[in-house]
Every structure is written in C-alpha cells, then in structure tokens.
PDB file of C-alpha atoms in Angstrom:
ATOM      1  CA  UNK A 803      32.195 -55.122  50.628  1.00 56.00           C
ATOM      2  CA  UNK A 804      30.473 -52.179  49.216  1.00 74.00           C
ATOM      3  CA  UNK A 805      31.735 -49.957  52.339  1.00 79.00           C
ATOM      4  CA  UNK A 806      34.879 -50.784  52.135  1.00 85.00           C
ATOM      5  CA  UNK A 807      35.483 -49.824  48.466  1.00 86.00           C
ATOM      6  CA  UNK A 808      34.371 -46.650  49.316  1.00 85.00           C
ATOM      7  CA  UNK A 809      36.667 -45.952  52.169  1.00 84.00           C
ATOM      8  CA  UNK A 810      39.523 -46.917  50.009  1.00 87.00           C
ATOM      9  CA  UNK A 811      38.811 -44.247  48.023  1.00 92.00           C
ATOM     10  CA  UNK A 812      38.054 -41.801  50.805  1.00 91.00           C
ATOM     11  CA  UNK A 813      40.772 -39.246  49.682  1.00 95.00           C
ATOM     12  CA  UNK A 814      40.218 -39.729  46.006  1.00 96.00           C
ATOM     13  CA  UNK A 815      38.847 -37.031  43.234  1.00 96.00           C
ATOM     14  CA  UNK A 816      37.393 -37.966  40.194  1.00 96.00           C
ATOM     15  CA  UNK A 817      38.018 -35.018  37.825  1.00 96.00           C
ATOM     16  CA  UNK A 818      35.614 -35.515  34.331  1.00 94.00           C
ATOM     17  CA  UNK A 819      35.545 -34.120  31.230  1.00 92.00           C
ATOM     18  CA  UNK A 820      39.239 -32.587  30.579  1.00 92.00           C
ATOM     19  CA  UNK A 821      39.786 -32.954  27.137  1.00 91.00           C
ATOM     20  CA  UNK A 822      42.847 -35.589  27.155  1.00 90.00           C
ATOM     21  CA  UNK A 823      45.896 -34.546  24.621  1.00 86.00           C
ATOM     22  CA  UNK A 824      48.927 -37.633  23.886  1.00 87.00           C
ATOM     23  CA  UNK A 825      51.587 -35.338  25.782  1.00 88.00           C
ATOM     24  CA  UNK A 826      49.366 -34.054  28.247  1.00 91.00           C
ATOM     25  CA  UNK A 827      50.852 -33.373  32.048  1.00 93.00           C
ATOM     26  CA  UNK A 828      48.324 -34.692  34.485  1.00 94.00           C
ATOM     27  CA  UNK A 829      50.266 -33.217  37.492  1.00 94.00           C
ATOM     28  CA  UNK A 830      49.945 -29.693  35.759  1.00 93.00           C
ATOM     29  CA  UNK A 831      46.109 -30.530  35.145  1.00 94.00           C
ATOM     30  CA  UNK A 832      45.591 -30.799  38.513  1.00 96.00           C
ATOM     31  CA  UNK A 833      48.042 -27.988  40.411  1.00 96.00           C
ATOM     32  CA  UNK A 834      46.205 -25.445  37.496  1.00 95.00           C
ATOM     33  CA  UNK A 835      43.337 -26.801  38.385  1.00 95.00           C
ATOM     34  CA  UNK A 836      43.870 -26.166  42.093  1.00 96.00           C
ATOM     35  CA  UNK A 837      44.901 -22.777  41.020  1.00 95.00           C
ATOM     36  CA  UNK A 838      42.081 -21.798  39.011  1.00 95.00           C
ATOM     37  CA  UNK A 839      39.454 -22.406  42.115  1.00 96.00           C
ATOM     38  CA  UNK A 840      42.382 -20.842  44.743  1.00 96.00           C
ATOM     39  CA  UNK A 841      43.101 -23.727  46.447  1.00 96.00           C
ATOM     40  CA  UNK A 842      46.903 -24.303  47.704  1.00 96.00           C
ATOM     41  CA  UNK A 843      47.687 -27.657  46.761  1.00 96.00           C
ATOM     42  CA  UNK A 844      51.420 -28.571  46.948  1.00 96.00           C
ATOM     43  CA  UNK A 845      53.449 -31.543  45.554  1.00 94.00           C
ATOM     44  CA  UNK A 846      53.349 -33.604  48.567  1.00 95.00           C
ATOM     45  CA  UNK A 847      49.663 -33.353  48.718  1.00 96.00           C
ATOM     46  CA  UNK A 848      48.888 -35.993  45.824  1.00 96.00           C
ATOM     47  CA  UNK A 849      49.666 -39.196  46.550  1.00 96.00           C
ATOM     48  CA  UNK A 850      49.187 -40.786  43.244  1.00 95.00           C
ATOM     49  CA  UNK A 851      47.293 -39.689  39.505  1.00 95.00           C
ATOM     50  CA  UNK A 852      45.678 -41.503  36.763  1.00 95.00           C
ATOM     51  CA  UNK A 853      43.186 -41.758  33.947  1.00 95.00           C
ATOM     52  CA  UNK A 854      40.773 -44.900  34.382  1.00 92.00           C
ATOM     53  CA  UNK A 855      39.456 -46.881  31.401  1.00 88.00           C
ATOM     54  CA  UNK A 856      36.367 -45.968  29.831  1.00 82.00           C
ATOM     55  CA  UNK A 857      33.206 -48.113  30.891  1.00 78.00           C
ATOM     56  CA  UNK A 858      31.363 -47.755  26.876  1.00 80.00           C
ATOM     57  CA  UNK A 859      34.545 -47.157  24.956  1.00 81.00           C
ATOM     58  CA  UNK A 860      32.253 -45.555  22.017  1.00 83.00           C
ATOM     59  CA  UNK A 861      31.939 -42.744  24.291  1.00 83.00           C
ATOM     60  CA  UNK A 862      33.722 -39.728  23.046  1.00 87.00           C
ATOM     61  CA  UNK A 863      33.615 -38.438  26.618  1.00 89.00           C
ATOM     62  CA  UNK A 864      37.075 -37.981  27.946  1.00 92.00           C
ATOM     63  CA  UNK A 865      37.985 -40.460  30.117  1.00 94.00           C
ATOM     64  CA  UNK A 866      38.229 -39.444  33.945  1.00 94.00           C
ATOM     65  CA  UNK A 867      41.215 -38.455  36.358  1.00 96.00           C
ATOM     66  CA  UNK A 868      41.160 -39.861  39.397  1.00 97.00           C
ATOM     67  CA  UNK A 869      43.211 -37.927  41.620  1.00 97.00           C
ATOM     68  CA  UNK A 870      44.257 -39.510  45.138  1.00 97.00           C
ATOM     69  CA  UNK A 871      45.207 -36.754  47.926  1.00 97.00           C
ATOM     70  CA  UNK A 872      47.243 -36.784  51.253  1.00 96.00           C
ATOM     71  CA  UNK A 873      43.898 -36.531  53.456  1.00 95.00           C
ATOM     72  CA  UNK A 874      39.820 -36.979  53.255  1.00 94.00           C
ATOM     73  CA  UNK A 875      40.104 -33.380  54.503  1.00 95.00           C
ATOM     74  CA  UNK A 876      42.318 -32.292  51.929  1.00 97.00           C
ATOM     75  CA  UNK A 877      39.934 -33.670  49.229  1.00 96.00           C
ATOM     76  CA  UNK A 878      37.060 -31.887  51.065  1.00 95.00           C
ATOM     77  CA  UNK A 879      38.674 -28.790  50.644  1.00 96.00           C
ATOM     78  CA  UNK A 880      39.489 -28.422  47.358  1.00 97.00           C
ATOM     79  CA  UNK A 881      35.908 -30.090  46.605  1.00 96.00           C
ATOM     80  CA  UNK A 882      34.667 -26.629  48.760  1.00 96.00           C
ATOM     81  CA  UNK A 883      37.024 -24.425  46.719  1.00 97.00           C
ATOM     82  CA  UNK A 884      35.570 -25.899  43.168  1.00 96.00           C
ATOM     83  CA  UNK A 885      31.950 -24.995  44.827  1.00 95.00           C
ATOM     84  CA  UNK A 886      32.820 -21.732  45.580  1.00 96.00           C
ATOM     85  CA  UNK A 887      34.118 -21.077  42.543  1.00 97.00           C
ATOM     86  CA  UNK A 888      31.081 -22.077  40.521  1.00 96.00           C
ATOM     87  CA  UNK A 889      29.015 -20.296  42.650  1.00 95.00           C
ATOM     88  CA  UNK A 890      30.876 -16.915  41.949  1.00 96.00           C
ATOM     89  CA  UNK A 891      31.496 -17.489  37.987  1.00 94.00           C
ATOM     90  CA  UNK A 892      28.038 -18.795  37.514  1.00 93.00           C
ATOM     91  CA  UNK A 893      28.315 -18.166  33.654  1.00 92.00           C
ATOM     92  CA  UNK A 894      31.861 -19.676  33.133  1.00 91.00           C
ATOM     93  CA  UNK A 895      32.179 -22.429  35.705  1.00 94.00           C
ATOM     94  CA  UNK A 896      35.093 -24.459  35.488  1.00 94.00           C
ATOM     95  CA  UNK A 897      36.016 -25.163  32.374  1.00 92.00           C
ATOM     96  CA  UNK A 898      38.546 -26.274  30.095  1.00 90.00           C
ATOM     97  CA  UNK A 899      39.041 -22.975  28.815  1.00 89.00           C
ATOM     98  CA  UNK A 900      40.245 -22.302  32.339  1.00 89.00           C
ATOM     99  CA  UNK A 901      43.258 -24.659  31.659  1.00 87.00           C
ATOM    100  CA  UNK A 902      44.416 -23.402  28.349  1.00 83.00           C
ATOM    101  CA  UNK A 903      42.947 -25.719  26.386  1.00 77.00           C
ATOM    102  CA  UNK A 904      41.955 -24.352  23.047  1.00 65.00           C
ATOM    103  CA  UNK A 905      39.344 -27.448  22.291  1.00 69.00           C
ATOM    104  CA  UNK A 906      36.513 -25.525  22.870  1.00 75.00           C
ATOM    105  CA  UNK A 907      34.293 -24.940  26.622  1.00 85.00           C
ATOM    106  CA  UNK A 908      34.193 -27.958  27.723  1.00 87.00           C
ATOM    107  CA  UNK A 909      32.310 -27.903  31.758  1.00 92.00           C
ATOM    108  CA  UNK A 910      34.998 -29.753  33.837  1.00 94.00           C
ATOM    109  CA  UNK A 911      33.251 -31.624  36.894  1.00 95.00           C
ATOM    110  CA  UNK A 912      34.966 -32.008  40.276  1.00 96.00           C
ATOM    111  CA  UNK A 913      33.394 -34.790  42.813  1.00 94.00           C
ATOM    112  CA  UNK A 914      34.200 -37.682  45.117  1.00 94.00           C
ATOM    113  CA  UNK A 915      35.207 -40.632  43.513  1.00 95.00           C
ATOM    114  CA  UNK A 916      32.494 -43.006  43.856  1.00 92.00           C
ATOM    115  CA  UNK A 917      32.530 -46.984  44.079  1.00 90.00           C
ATOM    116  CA  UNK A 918      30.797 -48.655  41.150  1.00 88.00           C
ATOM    117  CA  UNK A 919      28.171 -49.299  43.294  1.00 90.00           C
ATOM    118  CA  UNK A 920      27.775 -45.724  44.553  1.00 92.00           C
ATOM    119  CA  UNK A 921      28.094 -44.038  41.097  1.00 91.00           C
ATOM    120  CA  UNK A 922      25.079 -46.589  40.150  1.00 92.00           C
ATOM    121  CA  UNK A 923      23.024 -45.419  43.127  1.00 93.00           C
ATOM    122  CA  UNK A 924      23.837 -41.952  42.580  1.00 93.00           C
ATOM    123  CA  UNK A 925      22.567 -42.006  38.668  1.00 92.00           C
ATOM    124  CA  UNK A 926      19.991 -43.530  40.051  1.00 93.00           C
ATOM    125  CA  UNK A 927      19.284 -40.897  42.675  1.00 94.00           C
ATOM    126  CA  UNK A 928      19.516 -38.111  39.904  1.00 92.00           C
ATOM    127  CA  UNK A 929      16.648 -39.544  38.299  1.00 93.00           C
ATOM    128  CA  UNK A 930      14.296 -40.042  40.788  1.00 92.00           C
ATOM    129  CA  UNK A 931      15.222 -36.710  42.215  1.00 91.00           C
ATOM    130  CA  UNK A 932      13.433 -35.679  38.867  1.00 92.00           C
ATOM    131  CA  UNK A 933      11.000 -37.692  38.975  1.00 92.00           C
ATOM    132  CA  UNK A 934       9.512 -37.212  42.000  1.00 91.00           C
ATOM    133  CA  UNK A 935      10.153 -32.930  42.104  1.00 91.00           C
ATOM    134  CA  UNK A 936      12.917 -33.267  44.783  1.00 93.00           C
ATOM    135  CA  UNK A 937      15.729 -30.414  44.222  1.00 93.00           C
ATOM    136  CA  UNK A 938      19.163 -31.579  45.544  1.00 93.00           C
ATOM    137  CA  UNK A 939      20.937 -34.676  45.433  1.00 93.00           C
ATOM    138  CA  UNK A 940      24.565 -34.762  46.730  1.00 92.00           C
ATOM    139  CA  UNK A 941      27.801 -36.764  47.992  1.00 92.00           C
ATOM    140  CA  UNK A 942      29.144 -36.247  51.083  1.00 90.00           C
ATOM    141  CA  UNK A 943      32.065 -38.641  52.086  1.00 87.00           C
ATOM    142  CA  UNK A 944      31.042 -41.596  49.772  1.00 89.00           C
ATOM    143  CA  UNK A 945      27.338 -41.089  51.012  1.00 91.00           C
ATOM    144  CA  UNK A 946      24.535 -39.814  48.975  1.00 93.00           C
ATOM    145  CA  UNK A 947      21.872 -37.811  49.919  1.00 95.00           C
ATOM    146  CA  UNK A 948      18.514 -36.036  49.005  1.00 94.00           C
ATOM    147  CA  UNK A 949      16.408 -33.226  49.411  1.00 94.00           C
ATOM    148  CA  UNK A 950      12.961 -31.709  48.144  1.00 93.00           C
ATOM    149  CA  UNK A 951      14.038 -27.819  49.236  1.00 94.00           C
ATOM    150  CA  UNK A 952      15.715 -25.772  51.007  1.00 92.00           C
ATOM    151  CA  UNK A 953      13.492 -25.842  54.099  1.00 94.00           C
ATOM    152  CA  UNK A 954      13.002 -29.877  53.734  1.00 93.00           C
ATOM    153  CA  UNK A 955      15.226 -32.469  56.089  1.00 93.00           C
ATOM    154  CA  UNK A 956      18.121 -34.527  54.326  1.00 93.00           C
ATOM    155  CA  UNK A 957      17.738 -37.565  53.727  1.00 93.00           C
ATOM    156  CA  UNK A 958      20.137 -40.353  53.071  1.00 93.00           C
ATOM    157  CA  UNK A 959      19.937 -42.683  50.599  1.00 94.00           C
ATOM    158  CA  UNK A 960      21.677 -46.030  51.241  1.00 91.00           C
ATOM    159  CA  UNK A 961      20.245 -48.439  48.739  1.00 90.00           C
ATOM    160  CA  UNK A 962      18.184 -48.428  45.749  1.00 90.00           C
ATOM    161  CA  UNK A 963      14.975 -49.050  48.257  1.00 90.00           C
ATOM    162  CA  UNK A 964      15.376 -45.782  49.791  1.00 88.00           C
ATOM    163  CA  UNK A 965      14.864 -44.409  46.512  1.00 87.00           C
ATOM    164  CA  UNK A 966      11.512 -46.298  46.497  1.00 87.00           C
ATOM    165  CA  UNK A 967      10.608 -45.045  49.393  1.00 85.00           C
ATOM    166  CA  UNK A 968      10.612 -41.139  48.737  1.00 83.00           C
TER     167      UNK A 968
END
C-alpha cells in the first residue's frame, strides 16, 4: 500500500515554510518561485495546487504547498534548479524574501512530497544519520537514502530496520 501512495504522488512538490497571507496567489508563489531558481515553468505544467492541513495545529509553521506537475521529470528538474540555486547563494538560499514577502527571512524548503509513511522514515533517517556520524541523507523518487561521505557507497533505506542496521 505504502508503494503505491508514493507513486501517486510521483510528480508532486511539497513547498514548506512560505509564510501564508488570506489573499495570497498560490499560482504566483509557485511561477516566482520557479523564477527565482531559473527554472521555465509554464501554465500547463501544474496540474493542480494546494495547501494541506497542518498535522499539530499549534504549530505556527506555515502550512505546506503541495504542488502537482505535468511529469516526474518535470518535478526533478525544478527540484535540480532549487539545488543549484542554494548551492550558488549559499548565504541567502531560498527564501521568502526572494518572493516579496516582507515577513521577515524565512528559509523556504523545496522536496518530493513524501507519503506519511516516507516522511516518518525520513525523520527518522535524519536522526540516525546523526547519530551514528553518517553525512547525507536524501530523496530520490520517493526513496530515501544514506551516506557516511563522499567516498562511501549509498545506501538505501527501505524500512525502519535498515536504519538499525547501519
């Protein structure tokens, strides 16, 4: 069941952390935010656009925009383009600044939109990664993986007993 949540979100974005206003466009969110990291993303390219319910509503986190594109490829893309863009601006990545938004600098993150089960193993993957001195962790189409360094193989992590096993 697990697998096929995820592949129904195979061309989704989940943009967090864009400060959300009552008359806020999120069609212009998203082509600005295209434009900021130089990515050519026309109308016909998003398929649909929404913000999802919070899961702790005492969070004053914004709550996130999932974004669903054309193609897995045309996610990919613009998921490269927001990379290469932080690497370059490494002391203003993207940010809400970046869209006009006077509310302060608030980091926007870019990523794959994960299943609930994924986003669990992923947390979950971010803290062992700490734990046990490994450097990377990362998504790559709905899968997550992990590395010690840069010289060090992948290595995927499919359930929570992978984890273990690092």
């Amino acid at each position: 069941m697990s697998l096929m949540e995820q592949h129904s979100r195979d061309c989704n974005l989940e943009i967090q952390c864009v400060p959300e206003h009552k008359s806020e466009n999120l069609s212009s969110i998203v082509h600005q935010l295209a434009s900021v990291v130089s990515f050519d993303l026309h109308d016909n390219d998003i398929v649909n656009f929404h913000r999802v319910a919070k899961r702790n509503t005492e969070s004053k986190r914004p709550r996130s925009i999932i974004v669903k594109l054309s193609t897995p490829r045309k996610r990919d893309n613009f998921l490269a383009a927001v990379k290469v863009f932080n690497k370059n601006n490494p002391q203003s990545k993207l940010n809400s600044s970046h869209l006009g938004i006077a509310s302060g600098k608030e980091q926007i993150y870019i990523m794959e939109h994960l299943s609930p089960d994924n986003k669990r193993l992923h947390a979950a993957a971010r803290l062992a990664i700490k734990e046990k001195k490994y450097e990377y962790v990362w998504i790559r189409s709905g899968r997550i993986f992990v590395r010690r360094n840069d010289t060090s193989p992948a290595v995927l992590i499919k359930n929570f007993d992978s984890l273990k096993q690092l």
